[in-house]
Amino acid sequence: MIHLRTPHEIDAMARSGAIIAGLFQELEPRVVPGASTLDLDRFAESYIRDHSGAEPAFKGLYGFPGSVCTSINEEVVHGIPSDARILREGDIVSVDVGVKLEGWCADSAWTFPVGEISEGAAHLLSVTEAALEAAVEAAVRGHHVGDIGAAVMRTVEGTGYGIIRDLVGHGIGREVHEEPQVPNFGRPGHGPLLRDGMVLAIEPMLSAGSPEIRTLEDGWTVVTADRSLSAHFEHTVAVTAEGSRVLTASRSPVPQSADGS
Ligand code: MG
Ligand code: MG
């Protein structure tokens, strides 16, 4: 079933989301050549746990070993942080973070450039981020889930990039993954009706080449089948009477750390 959350509950999820937004601000200068993806994971876990009562929602979810997912270049999602994975100049790395605070979840992903990246990689990042923005704008009462996917499609059309269709966004609340599924493709006016109180994790994933994906032998890491570059941006978004409200954006006030800083 699709849950409708009260304004009070949405505010609670915004407190989880603000921790992720704050984390990304702190993480960005640490995404540098020579850092390992385990360095990013450790920083993220301690940042999250420094906020009283907050925990990394992905740790142990379905058995995932990390606190965050770190996916480099052709990796789309679910990369496992490792001290053997060293970021190199020109890489792109998506960091996907879930936080649970007082029983409420938020989920957001950002793809960061590592040092100087190619024009092609930069373009892929900007189109994917624009697709997320368009999708968020489409997440308003009276629209349908299909309008969100259609907004992604409109943004990507003509770029030659592939939309990864085998992975989708989702409802979010008490659990990280709830109904409905939120595909990155769709038809306006189709799919579940968007109503005030619905909270969705909207997450376009694009490939510079084929939209087909494979899962590596580690059972987690999803890569593009043709090993082309992939980017992923995600926000947790509430449908409200005032429009779509991004709960994981940095404009939300960040709750105080446990140490009061
Ligand atoms: Mg995510
Ligand atoms: Mg998600």
Short mmCIF file of C-alpha atoms and ligand atoms in Angstrom, two decimals:
data_model
loop_
_atom_site.label_atom_id
_atom_site.label_comp_id
_atom_site.label_asym_id
_atom_site.label_seq_id
_atom_site.Cartn_x
_atom_site.Cartn_y
_atom_site.Cartn_z
CA MET A 1 0.00 0.00 0.00
CA ILE A 2 1.00 3.60 -0.55
CA HIS A 3 1.29 5.49 2.74
CA LEU A 4 0.25 9.12 3.09
CA ARG A 5 2.32 10.94 5.71
CA THR A 6 1.18 13.82 7.89
CA PRO A 7 3.04 17.16 7.74
CA HIS A 8 4.54 16.26 11.13
CA GLU A 9 5.84 12.94 9.76
CA ILE A 10 7.23 14.67 6.67
CA ASP A 11 9.08 17.09 8.96
CA ALA A 12 10.57 14.07 10.75
CA MET A 13 11.76 12.63 7.42
CA ALA A 14 13.20 16.05 6.54
CA ARG A 15 15.38 15.79 9.67
CA SER A 16 16.80 12.51 8.33
CA GLY A 17 17.19 14.10 4.91
CA ALA A 18 19.02 17.12 6.28
CA ILE A 19 21.69 14.83 7.72
CA ILE A 20 22.33 13.44 4.23
CA ALA A 21 22.45 16.93 2.71
CA GLY A 22 24.93 18.00 5.37
CA LEU A 23 26.96 14.85 4.81
CA PHE A 24 27.27 15.52 1.07
CA GLN A 25 28.57 19.02 1.77
CA GLU A 26 31.23 17.60 4.09
CA LEU A 27 32.00 14.65 1.82
CA GLU A 28 32.54 16.60 -1.40
CA PRO A 29 36.04 17.90 -0.53
CA ARG A 30 36.98 14.36 0.51
CA VAL A 31 36.17 12.93 -2.93
CA VAL A 32 39.71 13.30 -4.26
CA PRO A 33 42.26 11.20 -6.13
CA GLY A 34 43.90 8.74 -3.73
CA ALA A 35 40.92 8.39 -1.39
CA SER A 36 39.43 4.91 -1.15
CA THR A 37 35.72 4.24 -1.26
CA LEU A 38 36.11 2.80 2.25
CA ASP A 39 37.42 6.22 3.37
CA LEU A 40 34.16 7.73 2.10
CA ASP A 41 32.12 5.04 3.81
CA ARG A 42 33.87 5.51 7.17
CA PHE A 43 33.48 9.28 7.02
CA ALA A 44 29.80 8.92 6.14
CA GLU A 45 29.10 6.43 8.92
CA SER A 46 30.75 8.56 11.59
CA TYR A 47 29.06 11.73 10.29
CA ILE A 48 25.66 10.04 10.44
CA ARG A 49 26.20 8.50 13.90
CA ASP A 50 27.43 11.88 15.23
CA HIS A 51 23.78 12.96 14.96
CA SER A 52 22.10 11.60 18.04
CA GLY A 53 19.91 8.61 17.22
CA ALA A 54 20.72 8.58 13.49
CA GLU A 55 21.96 5.44 11.80
CA PRO A 56 23.03 4.50 8.28
CA ALA A 57 19.88 2.88 6.88
CA PHE A 58 21.71 0.81 4.26
CA LYS A 59 24.05 -0.98 6.68
CA GLY A 60 22.79 -4.55 6.80
CA LEU A 61 19.79 -3.76 4.55
CA TYR A 62 19.27 -7.02 2.62
CA GLY A 63 22.76 -7.86 3.97
CA PHE A 64 24.61 -4.90 2.40
CA PRO A 65 27.98 -4.58 4.16
CA GLY A 66 28.60 -0.83 3.80
CA SER A 67 27.05 2.27 5.33
CA VAL A 68 26.81 3.86 1.89
CA CYS A 69 27.00 2.59 -1.69
CA THR A 70 29.96 3.85 -3.72
CA SER A 71 29.80 3.23 -7.47
CA ILE A 72 32.67 4.30 -9.73
CA ASN A 73 32.41 5.05 -13.48
CA GLU A 74 30.61 2.13 -15.18
CA GLU A 75 29.17 1.05 -11.84
CA VAL A 76 25.55 2.18 -11.65
CA VAL A 77 24.59 1.45 -8.05
CA HIS A 78 25.28 -0.77 -5.02
CA GLY A 79 29.08 -0.64 -5.18
CA ILE A 80 30.60 -1.96 -1.95
CA PRO A 81 33.05 0.41 -0.23
CA SER A 82 36.54 -1.06 -0.15
CA ASP A 83 40.04 0.04 0.80
CA ALA A 84 41.15 -1.57 -2.48
CA ARG A 85 39.05 0.84 -4.56
CA ILE A 86 41.10 4.00 -4.93
CA LEU A 87 39.60 7.05 -6.64
CA ARG A 88 41.62 8.30 -9.59
CA GLU A 89 41.69 11.66 -11.33
CA GLY A 90 38.92 11.73 -13.94
CA ASP A 91 36.67 9.17 -12.24
CA ILE A 92 33.09 9.83 -11.32
CA VAL A 93 31.73 8.23 -8.15
CA SER A 94 28.15 8.01 -7.01
CA VAL A 95 27.58 7.96 -3.27
CA ASP A 96 24.16 6.68 -2.25
CA VAL A 97 23.16 7.28 1.36
CA GLY A 98 20.23 6.23 3.53
CA VAL A 99 19.64 7.65 7.01
CA LYS A 100 17.14 6.52 9.62
CA LEU A 101 16.36 8.86 12.51
CA GLU A 102 13.57 8.30 15.05
CA GLY A 103 12.22 5.59 12.79
CA TRP A 104 12.01 7.72 9.65
CA CYS A 105 14.13 7.19 6.55
CA ALA A 106 15.59 9.41 3.85
CA ASP A 107 17.56 8.34 0.79
CA SER A 108 19.70 10.43 -1.53
CA ALA A 109 22.51 9.90 -4.02
CA TRP A 110 24.96 12.24 -5.68
CA THR A 111 27.56 11.57 -8.36
CA PHE A 112 30.78 13.47 -7.72
CA PRO A 113 33.63 14.24 -10.12
CA VAL A 114 37.07 13.14 -8.90
CA GLY A 115 39.47 15.98 -9.76
CA GLU A 116 39.24 17.10 -13.38
CA ILE A 117 36.85 15.00 -15.46
CA SER A 118 36.27 14.80 -19.20
CA GLU A 119 33.75 17.02 -20.90
CA GLY A 120 31.75 13.92 -21.74
CA ALA A 121 31.58 12.82 -18.12
CA ALA A 122 30.65 16.33 -17.01
CA HIS A 123 27.83 16.43 -19.55
CA LEU A 124 26.48 13.08 -18.33
CA LEU A 125 26.45 14.42 -14.77
CA SER A 126 24.67 17.63 -15.74
CA VAL A 127 21.99 15.84 -17.78
CA THR A 128 21.34 13.34 -15.00
CA GLU A 129 21.08 16.11 -12.41
CA ALA A 130 18.74 18.03 -14.73
CA ALA A 131 16.63 14.87 -15.10
CA LEU A 132 16.31 14.69 -11.32
CA GLU A 133 15.29 18.36 -11.16
CA ALA A 134 12.64 17.89 -13.85
CA ALA A 135 11.37 14.76 -12.13
CA VAL A 136 11.09 16.56 -8.79
CA GLU A 137 9.13 19.37 -10.43
CA ALA A 138 6.73 16.78 -11.85
CA ALA A 139 6.08 15.28 -8.39
CA VAL A 140 3.04 17.38 -7.55
CA ARG A 141 -0.50 16.56 -6.44
CA GLY A 142 -2.78 15.63 -9.31
CA HIS A 143 0.03 14.27 -11.42
CA HIS A 144 0.71 10.54 -11.63
CA VAL A 145 3.85 8.50 -11.09
CA GLY A 146 4.11 8.27 -14.90
CA ASP A 147 4.56 12.06 -15.10
CA ILE A 148 7.77 11.71 -13.08
CA GLY A 149 9.25 9.17 -15.49
CA ALA A 150 8.04 11.18 -18.47
CA ALA A 151 9.93 14.22 -17.14
CA VAL A 152 13.11 12.15 -16.98
CA MET A 153 12.54 10.94 -20.56
CA ARG A 154 11.96 14.48 -21.85
CA THR A 155 15.21 15.66 -20.27
CA VAL A 156 17.26 12.79 -21.67
CA GLU A 157 15.71 12.79 -25.15
CA GLY A 158 18.18 13.73 -27.88
CA THR A 159 21.28 13.29 -25.70
CA GLY A 160 21.93 9.71 -26.82
CA TYR A 161 22.13 8.61 -23.19
CA GLY A 162 20.35 5.50 -22.01
CA ILE A 163 17.84 5.49 -19.17
CA ILE A 164 18.38 2.51 -16.92
CA ARG A 165 14.97 0.91 -16.70
CA ASP A 166 15.71 -2.16 -14.60
CA LEU A 167 16.21 -0.04 -11.46
CA VAL A 168 13.57 2.31 -10.13
CA GLY A 169 12.82 4.88 -7.47
CA HIS A 170 10.43 4.06 -4.66
CA GLY A 171 8.19 5.17 -1.88
CA ILE A 172 10.00 5.75 1.43
CA GLY A 173 8.98 6.23 5.04
CA ARG A 174 9.36 3.82 7.95
CA GLU A 175 11.25 1.59 5.51
CA VAL A 176 13.77 2.62 2.89
CA HIS A 177 11.85 0.83 0.15
CA GLU A 178 8.08 1.15 0.11
CA GLU A 179 5.40 1.32 -2.55
CA PRO A 180 5.01 2.63 -5.17
CA GLN A 181 7.81 1.93 -7.63
CA VAL A 182 8.90 5.12 -9.39
CA PRO A 183 10.34 4.24 -12.83
CA ASN A 184 12.49 6.68 -14.79
CA PHE A 185 10.23 6.25 -17.78
CA GLY A 186 6.49 6.60 -18.07
CA ARG A 187 3.51 8.25 -19.65
CA PRO A 188 1.91 11.40 -18.30
CA GLY A 189 -1.36 10.63 -16.52
CA HIS A 190 -0.47 6.97 -15.97
CA GLY A 191 0.44 5.10 -12.80
CA PRO A 192 -0.62 5.85 -9.23
CA LEU A 193 -2.09 9.31 -8.57
CA LEU A 194 0.19 11.62 -6.59
CA ARG A 195 -1.51 12.84 -3.42
CA ASP A 196 -0.49 15.08 -0.56
CA GLY A 197 1.57 13.10 1.93
CA MET A 198 3.21 10.72 -0.53
CA VAL A 199 6.97 10.59 -0.08
CA LEU A 200 9.08 9.28 -2.95
CA ALA A 201 12.75 8.59 -3.56
CA ILE A 202 13.22 9.83 -7.12
CA GLU A 203 16.45 8.61 -8.68
CA PRO A 204 17.28 8.82 -12.36
CA MET A 205 20.17 6.60 -13.43
CA LEU A 206 21.66 7.23 -16.87
CA SER A 207 24.24 5.49 -18.97
CA ALA A 208 26.47 7.14 -21.57
CA GLY A 209 25.86 4.04 -23.71
CA SER A 210 23.65 1.01 -23.31
CA PRO A 211 20.88 1.08 -20.69
CA GLU A 212 21.36 -2.66 -20.11
CA ILE A 213 22.87 -3.65 -16.76
CA ARG A 214 24.63 -6.62 -15.17
CA THR A 215 25.32 -7.57 -11.55
CA LEU A 216 28.94 -8.46 -10.77
CA GLU A 217 30.00 -11.66 -9.00
CA ASP A 218 30.06 -9.90 -5.63
CA GLY A 219 26.28 -10.11 -5.86
CA TRP A 220 25.88 -6.35 -5.36
CA THR A 221 27.67 -4.11 -7.81
CA VAL A 222 25.49 -3.23 -10.78
CA VAL A 223 27.39 -2.13 -13.90
CA THR A 224 26.37 -1.07 -17.38
CA ALA A 225 26.49 -4.10 -19.70
CA ASP A 226 28.76 -2.25 -22.15
CA ARG A 227 30.83 -0.73 -19.30
CA SER A 228 29.93 2.80 -20.35
CA LEU A 229 29.88 5.57 -17.73
CA SER A 230 26.83 5.86 -15.50
CA ALA A 231 25.50 8.63 -13.26
CA HIS A 232 22.90 8.61 -10.49
CA PHE A 233 21.22 11.46 -8.63
CA GLU A 234 18.50 10.97 -6.03
CA HIS A 235 16.37 13.04 -3.69
CA THR A 236 13.67 12.11 -1.21
CA VAL A 237 10.67 14.25 -2.13
CA ALA A 238 7.32 14.82 -0.43
CA VAL A 239 4.14 15.71 -2.31
CA THR A 240 2.58 18.53 -0.29
CA ALA A 241 -0.15 21.14 -0.58
CA GLU A 242 2.61 23.67 -1.36
CA GLY A 243 4.16 21.55 -4.13
CA SER A 244 7.02 19.07 -4.19
CA ARG A 245 9.26 19.42 -1.16
CA VAL A 246 12.80 18.06 -1.41
CA LEU A 247 13.68 16.59 2.00
CA THR A 248 17.33 15.86 1.21
CA ALA A 249 18.40 19.29 -0.10
CA SER A 250 20.95 21.44 1.69
CA ARG A 251 18.47 24.26 2.20
CA SER A 252 16.85 22.22 5.00
CA PRO A 253 18.28 23.06 8.42
CA VAL A 254 20.80 20.45 9.53
CA PRO A 255 20.03 19.04 12.99
CA GLN A 256 22.65 19.60 15.64
CA SER A 257 25.38 17.03 16.09
CA ALA A 258 25.45 15.00 19.28
CA ASP A 259 28.39 17.11 20.43
CA GLY A 260 26.44 20.31 19.78
CA SER A 261 28.59 21.41 16.83
MG MG B 1 19.53 5.72 -2.72
MG MG B 2 16.57 4.93 -3.42
#
